[in-house]
Coordinates of C-alpha atoms and ligand atoms in Angstrom, one line a residue:
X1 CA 0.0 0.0 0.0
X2 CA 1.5 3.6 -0.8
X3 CA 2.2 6.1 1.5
X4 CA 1.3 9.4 2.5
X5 CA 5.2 11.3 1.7
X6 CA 6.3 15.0 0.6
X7 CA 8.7 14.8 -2.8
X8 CA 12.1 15.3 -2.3
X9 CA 13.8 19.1 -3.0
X10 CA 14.8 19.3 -6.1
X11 CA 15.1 22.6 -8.9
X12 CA 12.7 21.8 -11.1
X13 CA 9.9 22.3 -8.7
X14 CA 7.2 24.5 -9.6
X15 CA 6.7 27.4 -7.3
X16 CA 3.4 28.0 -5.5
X17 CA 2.6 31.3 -4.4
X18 CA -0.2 32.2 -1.8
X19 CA -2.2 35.5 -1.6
X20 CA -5.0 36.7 0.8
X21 CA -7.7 38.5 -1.3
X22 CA -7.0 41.9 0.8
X23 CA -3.6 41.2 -0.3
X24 CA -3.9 40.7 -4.3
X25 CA -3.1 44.0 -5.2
X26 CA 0.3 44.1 -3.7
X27 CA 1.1 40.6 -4.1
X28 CA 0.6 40.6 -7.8
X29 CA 2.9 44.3 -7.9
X30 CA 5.8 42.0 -6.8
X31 CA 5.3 39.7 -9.6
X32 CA 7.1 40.0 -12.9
X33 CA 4.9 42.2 -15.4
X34 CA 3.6 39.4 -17.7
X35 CA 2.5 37.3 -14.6
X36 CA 0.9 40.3 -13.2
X37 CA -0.9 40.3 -16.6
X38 CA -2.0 37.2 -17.1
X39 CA -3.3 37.3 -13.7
X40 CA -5.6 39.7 -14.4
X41 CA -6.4 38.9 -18.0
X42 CA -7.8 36.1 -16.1
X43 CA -9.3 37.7 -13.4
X44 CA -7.4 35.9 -10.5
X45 CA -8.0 37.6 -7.3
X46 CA -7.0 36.0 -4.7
X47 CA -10.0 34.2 -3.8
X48 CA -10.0 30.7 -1.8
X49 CA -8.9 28.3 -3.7
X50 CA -8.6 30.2 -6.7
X51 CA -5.7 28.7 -9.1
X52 CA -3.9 30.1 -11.7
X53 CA -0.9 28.1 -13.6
X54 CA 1.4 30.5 -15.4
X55 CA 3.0 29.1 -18.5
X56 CA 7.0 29.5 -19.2
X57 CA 7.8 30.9 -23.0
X58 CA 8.3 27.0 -23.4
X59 CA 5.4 25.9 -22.7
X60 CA 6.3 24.5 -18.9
X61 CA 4.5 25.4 -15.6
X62 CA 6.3 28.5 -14.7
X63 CA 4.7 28.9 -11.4
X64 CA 1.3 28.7 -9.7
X65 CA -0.5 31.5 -7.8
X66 CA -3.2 30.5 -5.1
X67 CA -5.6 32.8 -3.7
X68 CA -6.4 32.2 0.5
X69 CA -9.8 33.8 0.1
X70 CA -11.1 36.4 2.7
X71 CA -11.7 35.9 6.2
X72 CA -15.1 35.2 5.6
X73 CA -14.5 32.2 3.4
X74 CA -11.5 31.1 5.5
X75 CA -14.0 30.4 8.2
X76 CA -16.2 28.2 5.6
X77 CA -13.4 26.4 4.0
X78 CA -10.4 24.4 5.3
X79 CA -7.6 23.4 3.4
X80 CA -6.8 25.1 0.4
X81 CA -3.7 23.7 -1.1
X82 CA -6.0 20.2 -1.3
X83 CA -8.0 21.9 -3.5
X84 CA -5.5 23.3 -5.8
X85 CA -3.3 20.0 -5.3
X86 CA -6.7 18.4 -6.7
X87 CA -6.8 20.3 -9.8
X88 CA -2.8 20.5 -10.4
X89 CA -1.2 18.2 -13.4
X90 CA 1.2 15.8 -11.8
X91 CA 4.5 17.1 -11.1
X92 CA 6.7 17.9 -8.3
X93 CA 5.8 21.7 -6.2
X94 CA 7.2 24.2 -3.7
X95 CA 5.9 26.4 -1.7
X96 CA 7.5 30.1 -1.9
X97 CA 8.9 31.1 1.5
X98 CA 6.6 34.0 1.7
X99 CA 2.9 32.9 2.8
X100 CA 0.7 34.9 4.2
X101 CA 0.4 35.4 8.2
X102 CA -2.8 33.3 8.2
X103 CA -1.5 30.4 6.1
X104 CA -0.8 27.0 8.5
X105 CA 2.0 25.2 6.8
X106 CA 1.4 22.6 8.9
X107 CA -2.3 22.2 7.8
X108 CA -1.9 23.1 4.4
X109 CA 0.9 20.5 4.1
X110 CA -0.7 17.7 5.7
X111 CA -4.1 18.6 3.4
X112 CA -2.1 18.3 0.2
X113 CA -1.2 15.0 1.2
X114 CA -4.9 14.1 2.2
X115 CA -5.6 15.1 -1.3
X116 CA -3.4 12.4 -2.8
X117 CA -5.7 9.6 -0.4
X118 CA -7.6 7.5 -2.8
X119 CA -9.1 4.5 -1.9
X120 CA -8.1 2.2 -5.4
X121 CA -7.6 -1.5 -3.3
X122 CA -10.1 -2.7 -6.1
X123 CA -9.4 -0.5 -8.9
X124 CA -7.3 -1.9 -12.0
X125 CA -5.5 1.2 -12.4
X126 CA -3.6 4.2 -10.4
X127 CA -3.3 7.6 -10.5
X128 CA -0.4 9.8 -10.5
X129 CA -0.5 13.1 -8.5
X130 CA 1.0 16.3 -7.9
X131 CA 3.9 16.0 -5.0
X132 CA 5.0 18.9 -2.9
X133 CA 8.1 19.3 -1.4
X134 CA 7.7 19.6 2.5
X135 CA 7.9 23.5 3.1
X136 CA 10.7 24.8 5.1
X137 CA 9.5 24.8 8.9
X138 CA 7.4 21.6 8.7
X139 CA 8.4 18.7 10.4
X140 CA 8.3 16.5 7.5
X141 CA 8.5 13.1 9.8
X142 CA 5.4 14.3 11.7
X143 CA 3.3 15.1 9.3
X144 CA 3.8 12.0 7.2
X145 CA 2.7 10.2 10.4
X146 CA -0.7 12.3 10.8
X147 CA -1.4 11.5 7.2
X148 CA -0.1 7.8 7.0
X149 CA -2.4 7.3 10.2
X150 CA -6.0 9.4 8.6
X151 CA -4.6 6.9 5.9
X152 CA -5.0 4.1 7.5
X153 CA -8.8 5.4 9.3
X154 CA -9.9 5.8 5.6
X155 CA -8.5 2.3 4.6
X156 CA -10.2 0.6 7.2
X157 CA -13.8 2.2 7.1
X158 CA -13.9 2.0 3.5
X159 CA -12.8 -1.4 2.9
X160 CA -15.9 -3.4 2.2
X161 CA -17.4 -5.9 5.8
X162 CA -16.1 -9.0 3.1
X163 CA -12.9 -8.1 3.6
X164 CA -13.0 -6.1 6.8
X165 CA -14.7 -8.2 9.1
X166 CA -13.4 -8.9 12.8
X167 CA -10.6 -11.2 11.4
X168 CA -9.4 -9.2 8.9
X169 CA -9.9 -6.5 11.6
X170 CA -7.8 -8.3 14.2
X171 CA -5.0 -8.5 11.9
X172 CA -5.0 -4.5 10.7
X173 CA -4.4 -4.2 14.6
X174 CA -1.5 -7.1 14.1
X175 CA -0.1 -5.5 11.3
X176 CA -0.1 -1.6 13.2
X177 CA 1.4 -3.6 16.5
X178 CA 3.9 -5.0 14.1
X179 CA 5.1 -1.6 13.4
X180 CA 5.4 -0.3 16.5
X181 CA 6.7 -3.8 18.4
X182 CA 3.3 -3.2 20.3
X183 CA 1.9 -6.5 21.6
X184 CA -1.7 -7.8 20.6
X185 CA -3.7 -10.2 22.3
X186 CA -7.1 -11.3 21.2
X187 CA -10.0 -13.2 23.1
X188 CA -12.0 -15.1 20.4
X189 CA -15.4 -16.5 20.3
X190 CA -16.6 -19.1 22.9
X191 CA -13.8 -17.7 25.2
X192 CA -15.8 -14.6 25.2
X193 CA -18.0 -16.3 27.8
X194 CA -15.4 -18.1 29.8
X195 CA -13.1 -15.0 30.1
X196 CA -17.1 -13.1 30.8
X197 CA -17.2 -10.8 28.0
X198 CA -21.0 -11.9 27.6
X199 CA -22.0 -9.0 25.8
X200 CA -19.3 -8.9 23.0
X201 CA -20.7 -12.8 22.6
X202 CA -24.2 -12.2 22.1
X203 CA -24.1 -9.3 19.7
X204 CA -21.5 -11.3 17.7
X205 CA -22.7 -14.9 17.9
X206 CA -24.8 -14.5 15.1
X207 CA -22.0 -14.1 12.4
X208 CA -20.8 -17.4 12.4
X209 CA -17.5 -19.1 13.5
X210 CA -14.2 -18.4 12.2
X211 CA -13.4 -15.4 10.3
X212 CA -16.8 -13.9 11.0
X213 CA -16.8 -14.4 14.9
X214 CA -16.7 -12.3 17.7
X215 CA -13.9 -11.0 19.3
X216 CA -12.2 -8.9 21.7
X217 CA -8.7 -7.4 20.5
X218 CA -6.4 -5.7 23.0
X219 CA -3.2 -4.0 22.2
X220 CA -0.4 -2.6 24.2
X221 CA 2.5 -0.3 24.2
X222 CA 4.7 1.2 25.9
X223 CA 6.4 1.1 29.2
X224 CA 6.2 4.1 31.3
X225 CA 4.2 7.5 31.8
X226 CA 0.7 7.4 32.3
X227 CA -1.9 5.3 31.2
X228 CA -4.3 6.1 28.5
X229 CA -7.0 3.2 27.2
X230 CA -8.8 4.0 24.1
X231 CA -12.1 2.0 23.4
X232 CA -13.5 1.2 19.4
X233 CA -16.8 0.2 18.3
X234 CA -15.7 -2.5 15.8
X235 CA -19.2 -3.2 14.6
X236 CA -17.5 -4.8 10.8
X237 CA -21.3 -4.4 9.7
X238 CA -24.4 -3.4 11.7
X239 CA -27.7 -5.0 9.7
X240 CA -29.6 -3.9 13.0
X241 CA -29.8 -7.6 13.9
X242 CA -33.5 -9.5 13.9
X243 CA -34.6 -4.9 14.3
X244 CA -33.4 -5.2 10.8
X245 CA -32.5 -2.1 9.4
X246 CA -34.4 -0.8 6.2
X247 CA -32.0 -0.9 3.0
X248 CA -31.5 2.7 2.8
X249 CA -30.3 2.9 6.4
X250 CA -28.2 -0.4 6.1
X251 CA -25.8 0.8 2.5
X252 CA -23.1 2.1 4.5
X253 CA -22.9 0.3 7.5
X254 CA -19.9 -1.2 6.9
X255 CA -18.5 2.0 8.7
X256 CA -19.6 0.8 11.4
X257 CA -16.2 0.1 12.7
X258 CA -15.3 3.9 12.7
X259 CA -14.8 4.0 16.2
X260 CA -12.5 1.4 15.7
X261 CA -10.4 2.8 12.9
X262 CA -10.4 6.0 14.5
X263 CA -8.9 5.0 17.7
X264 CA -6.1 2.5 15.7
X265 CA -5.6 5.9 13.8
X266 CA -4.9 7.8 16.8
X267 CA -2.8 4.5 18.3
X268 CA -0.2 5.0 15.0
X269 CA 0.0 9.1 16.1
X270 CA 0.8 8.3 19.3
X271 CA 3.5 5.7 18.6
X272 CA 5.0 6.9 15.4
X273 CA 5.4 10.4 17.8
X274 CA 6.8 7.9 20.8
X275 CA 4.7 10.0 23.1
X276 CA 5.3 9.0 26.4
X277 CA 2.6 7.0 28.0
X278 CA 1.3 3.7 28.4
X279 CA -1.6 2.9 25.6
X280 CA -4.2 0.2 25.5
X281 CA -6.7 -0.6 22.5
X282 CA -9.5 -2.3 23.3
X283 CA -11.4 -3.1 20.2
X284 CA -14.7 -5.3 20.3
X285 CA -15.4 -6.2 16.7
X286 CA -18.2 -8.3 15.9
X287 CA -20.8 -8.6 13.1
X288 CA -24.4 -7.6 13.4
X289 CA -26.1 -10.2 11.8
X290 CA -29.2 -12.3 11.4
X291 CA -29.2 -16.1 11.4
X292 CA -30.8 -18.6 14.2
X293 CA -28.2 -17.9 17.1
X294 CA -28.9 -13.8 17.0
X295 CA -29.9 -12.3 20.3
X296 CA -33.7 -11.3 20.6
X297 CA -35.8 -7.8 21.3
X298 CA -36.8 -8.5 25.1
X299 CA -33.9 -10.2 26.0
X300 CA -32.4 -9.7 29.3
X301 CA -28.5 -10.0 29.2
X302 CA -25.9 -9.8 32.1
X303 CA -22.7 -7.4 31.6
X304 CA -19.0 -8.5 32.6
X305 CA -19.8 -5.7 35.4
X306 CA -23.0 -7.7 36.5
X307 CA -25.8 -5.1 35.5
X308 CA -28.5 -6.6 33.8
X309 CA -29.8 -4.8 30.3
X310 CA -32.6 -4.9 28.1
X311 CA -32.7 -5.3 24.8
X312 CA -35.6 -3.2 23.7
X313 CA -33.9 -2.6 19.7
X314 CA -31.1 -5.4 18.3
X315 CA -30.0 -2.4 16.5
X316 CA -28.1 -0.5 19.7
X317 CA -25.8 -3.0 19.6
X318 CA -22.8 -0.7 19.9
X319 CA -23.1 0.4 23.4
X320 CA -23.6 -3.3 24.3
X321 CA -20.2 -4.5 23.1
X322 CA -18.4 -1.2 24.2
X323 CA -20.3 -1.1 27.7
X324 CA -18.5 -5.2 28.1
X325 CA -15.3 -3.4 27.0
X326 CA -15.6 -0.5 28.9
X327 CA -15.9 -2.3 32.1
X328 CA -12.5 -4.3 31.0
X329 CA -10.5 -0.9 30.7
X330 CA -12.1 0.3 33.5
X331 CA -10.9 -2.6 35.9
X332 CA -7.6 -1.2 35.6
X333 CA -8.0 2.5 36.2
X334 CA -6.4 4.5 33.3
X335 CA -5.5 8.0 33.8
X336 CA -7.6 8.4 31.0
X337 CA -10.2 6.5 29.1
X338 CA -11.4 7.4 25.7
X339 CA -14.2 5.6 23.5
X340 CA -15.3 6.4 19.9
X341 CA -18.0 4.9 18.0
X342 CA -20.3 5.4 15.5
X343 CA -23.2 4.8 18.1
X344 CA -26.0 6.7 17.0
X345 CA -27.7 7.9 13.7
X346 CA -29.1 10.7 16.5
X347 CA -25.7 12.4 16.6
X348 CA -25.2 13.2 12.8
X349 CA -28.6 14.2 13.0
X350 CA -27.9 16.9 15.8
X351 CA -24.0 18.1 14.5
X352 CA -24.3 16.6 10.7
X353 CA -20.8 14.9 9.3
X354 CA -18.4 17.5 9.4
X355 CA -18.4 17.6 13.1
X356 CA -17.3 15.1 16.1
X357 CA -19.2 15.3 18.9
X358 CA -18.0 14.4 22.0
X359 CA -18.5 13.6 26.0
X360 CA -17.0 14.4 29.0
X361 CA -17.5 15.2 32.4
X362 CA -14.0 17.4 32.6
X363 CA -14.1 21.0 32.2
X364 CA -10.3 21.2 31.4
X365 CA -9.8 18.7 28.8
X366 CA -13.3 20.2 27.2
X367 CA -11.5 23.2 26.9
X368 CA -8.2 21.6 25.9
X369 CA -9.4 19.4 23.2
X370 CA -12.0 21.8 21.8
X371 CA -8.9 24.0 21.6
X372 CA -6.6 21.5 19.6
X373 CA -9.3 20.6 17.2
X374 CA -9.0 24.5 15.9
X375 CA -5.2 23.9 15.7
X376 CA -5.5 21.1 13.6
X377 CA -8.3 21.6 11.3
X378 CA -10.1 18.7 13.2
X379 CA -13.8 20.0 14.4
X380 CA -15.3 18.8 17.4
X381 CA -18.2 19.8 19.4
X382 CA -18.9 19.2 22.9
X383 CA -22.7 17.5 24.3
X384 CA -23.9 16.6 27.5
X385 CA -23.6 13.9 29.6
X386 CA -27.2 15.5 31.0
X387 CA -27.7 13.5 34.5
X388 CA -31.3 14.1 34.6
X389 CA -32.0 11.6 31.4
X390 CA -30.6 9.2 33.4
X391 CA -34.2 7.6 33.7
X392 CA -34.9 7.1 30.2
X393 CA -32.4 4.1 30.3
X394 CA -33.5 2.4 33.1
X395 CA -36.6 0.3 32.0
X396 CA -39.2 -1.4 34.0
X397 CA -37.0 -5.1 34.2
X398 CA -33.2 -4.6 34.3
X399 CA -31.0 -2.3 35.3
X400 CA -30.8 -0.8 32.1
X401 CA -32.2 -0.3 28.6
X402 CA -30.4 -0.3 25.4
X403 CA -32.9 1.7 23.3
X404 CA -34.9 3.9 25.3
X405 CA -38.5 4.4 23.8
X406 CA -39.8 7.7 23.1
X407 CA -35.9 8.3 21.2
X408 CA -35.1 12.0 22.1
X409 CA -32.0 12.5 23.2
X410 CA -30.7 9.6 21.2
X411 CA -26.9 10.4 21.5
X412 CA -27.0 11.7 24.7
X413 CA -29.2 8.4 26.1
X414 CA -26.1 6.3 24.3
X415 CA -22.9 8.2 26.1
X416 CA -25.3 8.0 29.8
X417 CA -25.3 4.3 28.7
X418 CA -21.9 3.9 28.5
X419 CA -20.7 5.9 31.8
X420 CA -22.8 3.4 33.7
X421 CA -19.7 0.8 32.7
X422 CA -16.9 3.5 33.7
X423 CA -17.1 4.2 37.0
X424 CA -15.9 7.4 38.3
X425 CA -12.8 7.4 35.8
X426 CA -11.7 10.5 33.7
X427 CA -13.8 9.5 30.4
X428 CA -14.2 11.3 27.3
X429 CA -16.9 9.8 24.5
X430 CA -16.8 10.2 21.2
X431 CA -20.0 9.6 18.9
X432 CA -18.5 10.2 15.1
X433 CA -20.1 9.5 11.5
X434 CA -16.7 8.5 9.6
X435 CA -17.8 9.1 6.9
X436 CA -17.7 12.1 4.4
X437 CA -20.9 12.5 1.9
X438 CA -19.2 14.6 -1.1
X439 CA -16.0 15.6 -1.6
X440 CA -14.5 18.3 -0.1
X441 CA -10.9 19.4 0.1
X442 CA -8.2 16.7 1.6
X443 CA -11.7 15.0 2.3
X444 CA -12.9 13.0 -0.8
X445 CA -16.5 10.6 -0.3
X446 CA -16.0 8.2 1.8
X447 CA -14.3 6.7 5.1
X448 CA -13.0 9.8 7.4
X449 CA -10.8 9.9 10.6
X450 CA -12.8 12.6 13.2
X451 CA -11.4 14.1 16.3
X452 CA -8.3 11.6 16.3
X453 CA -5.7 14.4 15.4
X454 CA -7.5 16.9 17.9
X455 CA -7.4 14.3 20.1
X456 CA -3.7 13.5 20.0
X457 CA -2.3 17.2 19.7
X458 CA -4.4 17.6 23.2
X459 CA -3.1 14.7 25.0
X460 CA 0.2 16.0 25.8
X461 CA -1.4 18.8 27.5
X462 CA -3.9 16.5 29.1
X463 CA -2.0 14.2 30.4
X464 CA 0.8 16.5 31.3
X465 CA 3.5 14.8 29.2
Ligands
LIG501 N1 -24.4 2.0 13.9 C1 -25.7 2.6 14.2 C2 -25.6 4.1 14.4 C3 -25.5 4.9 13.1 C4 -26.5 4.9 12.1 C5 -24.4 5.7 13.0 C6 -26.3 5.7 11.0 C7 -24.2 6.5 11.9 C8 -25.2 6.5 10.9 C9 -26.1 2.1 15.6 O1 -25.7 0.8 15.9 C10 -27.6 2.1 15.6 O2 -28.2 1.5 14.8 N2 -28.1 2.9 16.5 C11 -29.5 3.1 16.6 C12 -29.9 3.1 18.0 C13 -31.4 3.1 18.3 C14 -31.9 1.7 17.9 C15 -31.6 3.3 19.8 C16 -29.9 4.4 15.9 O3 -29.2 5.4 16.0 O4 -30.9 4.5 15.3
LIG502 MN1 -27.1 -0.6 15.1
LIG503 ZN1 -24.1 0.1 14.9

């Protein structure tokens, strides 16, 4: 599989230059006359994304000027050199050293090389892009690793439940461990029940043995500094179980493993940057299916902590293999404790795709990790965990309800479900869509890492590393 990587320096690189719209005027008085020309023969102003190739005597790519937009459309847009990189003929570029103040290298550089992410596993034929040559001032290293890892989310979530199901899930988390001489240990099928991971069993038994059964997968690394656990849904694909879901709602639920991918995403970050902690990866992946064995609405199940749920829908089957997972991490008290999941079709409704919502109970690493997700062009939004809806998920028979009637509040029902597994533990939840609907700038259809990158530039400051 290819890489993420910036081009090497080399003089034939094609110069990009980068204006503002306020700054057109004087930006394009410093140019040489017949660029300054041509520029306005064809009325480039400086608006986002705007892209102007300028044409050597010869007939080669002399240089290309880039507008940055205004303010205004800064705010609505992310990512501009993916959507020149997009449009550019294939060929090795360089940024000029002068950018305007407002221009992130950073971002800008690790967009271009979203923009080069296709997902071609089953096409017959590959593309060649345009390259750029890391600017001066980026860490070229890092950046490669923030892309190879949104890389790998995309790969994952997009890769058809055939081929991604929870063995071929298991060994992407074999293959990352590999990498990173991170150990993996798995807890397969009827050992589910003997080791008292009931839950993870009885969502997954229905998938069938082997390849297709359920599974818990745990990976670890590192030796010292403090200890972080991140929990993924690894639903390979959700048909809602005997609640089966209608065909539109079903097409893309082999994205159901978001969660997953998202937090094996944020696993590469955090070891390919060696940052010092202690990291666990819990990862229940199982298959929503239908077939004789598949747990029943009405059922009454008992969770590895001993509370007792009912299963009013077969199609919240999420929170019952993360709440089983959840209470593992949670035996061990992690500094910190993160989930993600594609839990709910409730949360796209409330923040759409473009946004990862999230949970938590701690004012600081709110603040913190809404902060990151402006530094790296990753957008989150925080919910409540609102105490007071509490009720809605305890039902008349068991200690708890998977799928409260009545359905307000879906999201925020979901996350109160899975704090009842945490207990007092430092826990943030995330409830993502992972997926993007059109194409968009570093972002093409399909498969997308949300809140990981926010995530990991905020856990230095959260966990004080
Ligand atoms: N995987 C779905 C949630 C989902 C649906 C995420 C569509 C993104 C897009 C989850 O397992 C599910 O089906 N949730 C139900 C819960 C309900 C039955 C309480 C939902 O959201 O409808
Ligand atoms: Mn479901
Ligand atoms: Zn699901």
């Amino acid at each position: 599989m290819p890489t993420p990587s910036f081009a090497l320096p080399t003089e034939a690189a094609i110069a990009i230059h980068v204006t503002t719209a306020d700054q057109c005027k004087e930006f394009l008085a410093d140019q040489p006359d017949a660029v300054r020309t041509w520029a306005q023969v064809q009325g480039f102003s400086g608006g986002w994304g705007q892209c102007l190739t300028v044409s050597t005597p010869e007939g080669n790519i002399d240089r290309v000027l880039v507008g940055f937009g205004t303010a205004a459309q800064r705010k609505r847009q992310r990512f501009v050199l993916a959507a020149v990189a997009e449009t550019l003929p294939a060929g090795t570029y360089n940024l000029s050293e002068r950018m305007p103040a407002s221009f992130d290298k950073n971002i800008e550089a690790y967009g271009w090389l979203m923009s080069q992410y296709r997902f071609d596993r089953y096409k017959s034929s590959a593309q060649s892009d345009a390259q750029l040559v890391a600017p001066v001032g980026v860490d070229r290293t890092a950046i490669e690793a923030l892309a190879a890892a949104e890389w790998l989310i995309r790969d994952l979530i997009n890769t058809p439940a055939e081929d991604m199901g929870p063995a071929a899930l298991q060994e992407a988390v074999e293959r990352l461990a590999n990498t990173h001489d991170a150990s993996v240990k798995t807890i397969l099928g009827e050992d589910l029940l003997t080791e008292n991971f009931p839950l993870i069993h009885t969502v997954g038994r229905a998938a069938g043995d082997e390849d297709r059964a359920p599974r818990l997968i745990e990976m670890r690394w590192g030796s010292a500094g403090p200890t972080l656990t991140l929990v993924g849904k690894g639903v390979c694909f959700d048909t809602g179980g005997l609640n089966l879901k209608p065909g539109g709602s079903m097409g893309l639920m082999k994205k159901d493993m978001g969660g997953a991918a998202n937090v094996l995403g944020l696993a590469s970050m955090i070891m390919s940057a060696k940052l010092p902690l202690r990291l666990r990866v819990l990862i229940p992946a199982v298959e929503n299916a239908v077939s004789g064995p598949a747990f029943r609405p009405g059922d009454v199940l008992t969770s590895r902590k001993g509370l007792t749920i009912e299963v009013n829908n077969t199609d919240a089957e999420g929170r019952l293999v993360l709440a089983d997972a959840l209470a593992l991490a949670t035996e061990d008290r992690p500094d910190l404790l993160i989930s993600m999941a594609t839990l709910t079709g409730a949360a796209r409704v409330a923040v759409g795709a473009d946004l990862a919502p999230f949970y938590t109970d701690n004012e600081g690493d709110a603040a913190t990790l809404s902060q990151s997700a402006i530094t790296m062009a990753d957008p989150v939004w925080r919910m409540p965990f609102h105490t007071p809806y509490e009720s809605q998920i305890e039902p008349a028979i068991a200690d708890l309800d998977n799928a409260p009637s009545g359905g307000l509040a879906g999201s925020i029902t979901a996350a109160l479900f899975l704090r009842r597994f945490t207990d007092d533990l430092r826990y943030m939840h995330f409830d993502i869509y992972g997926w993007n609907q059109s194409n968009q700038p570093a972002r093409r259809k399909g498969g997308v890492g949300q809140g990981a990158r926010a995530l990991f530039a905020a856990l230095p400051n959260m966990l004080k590393l």
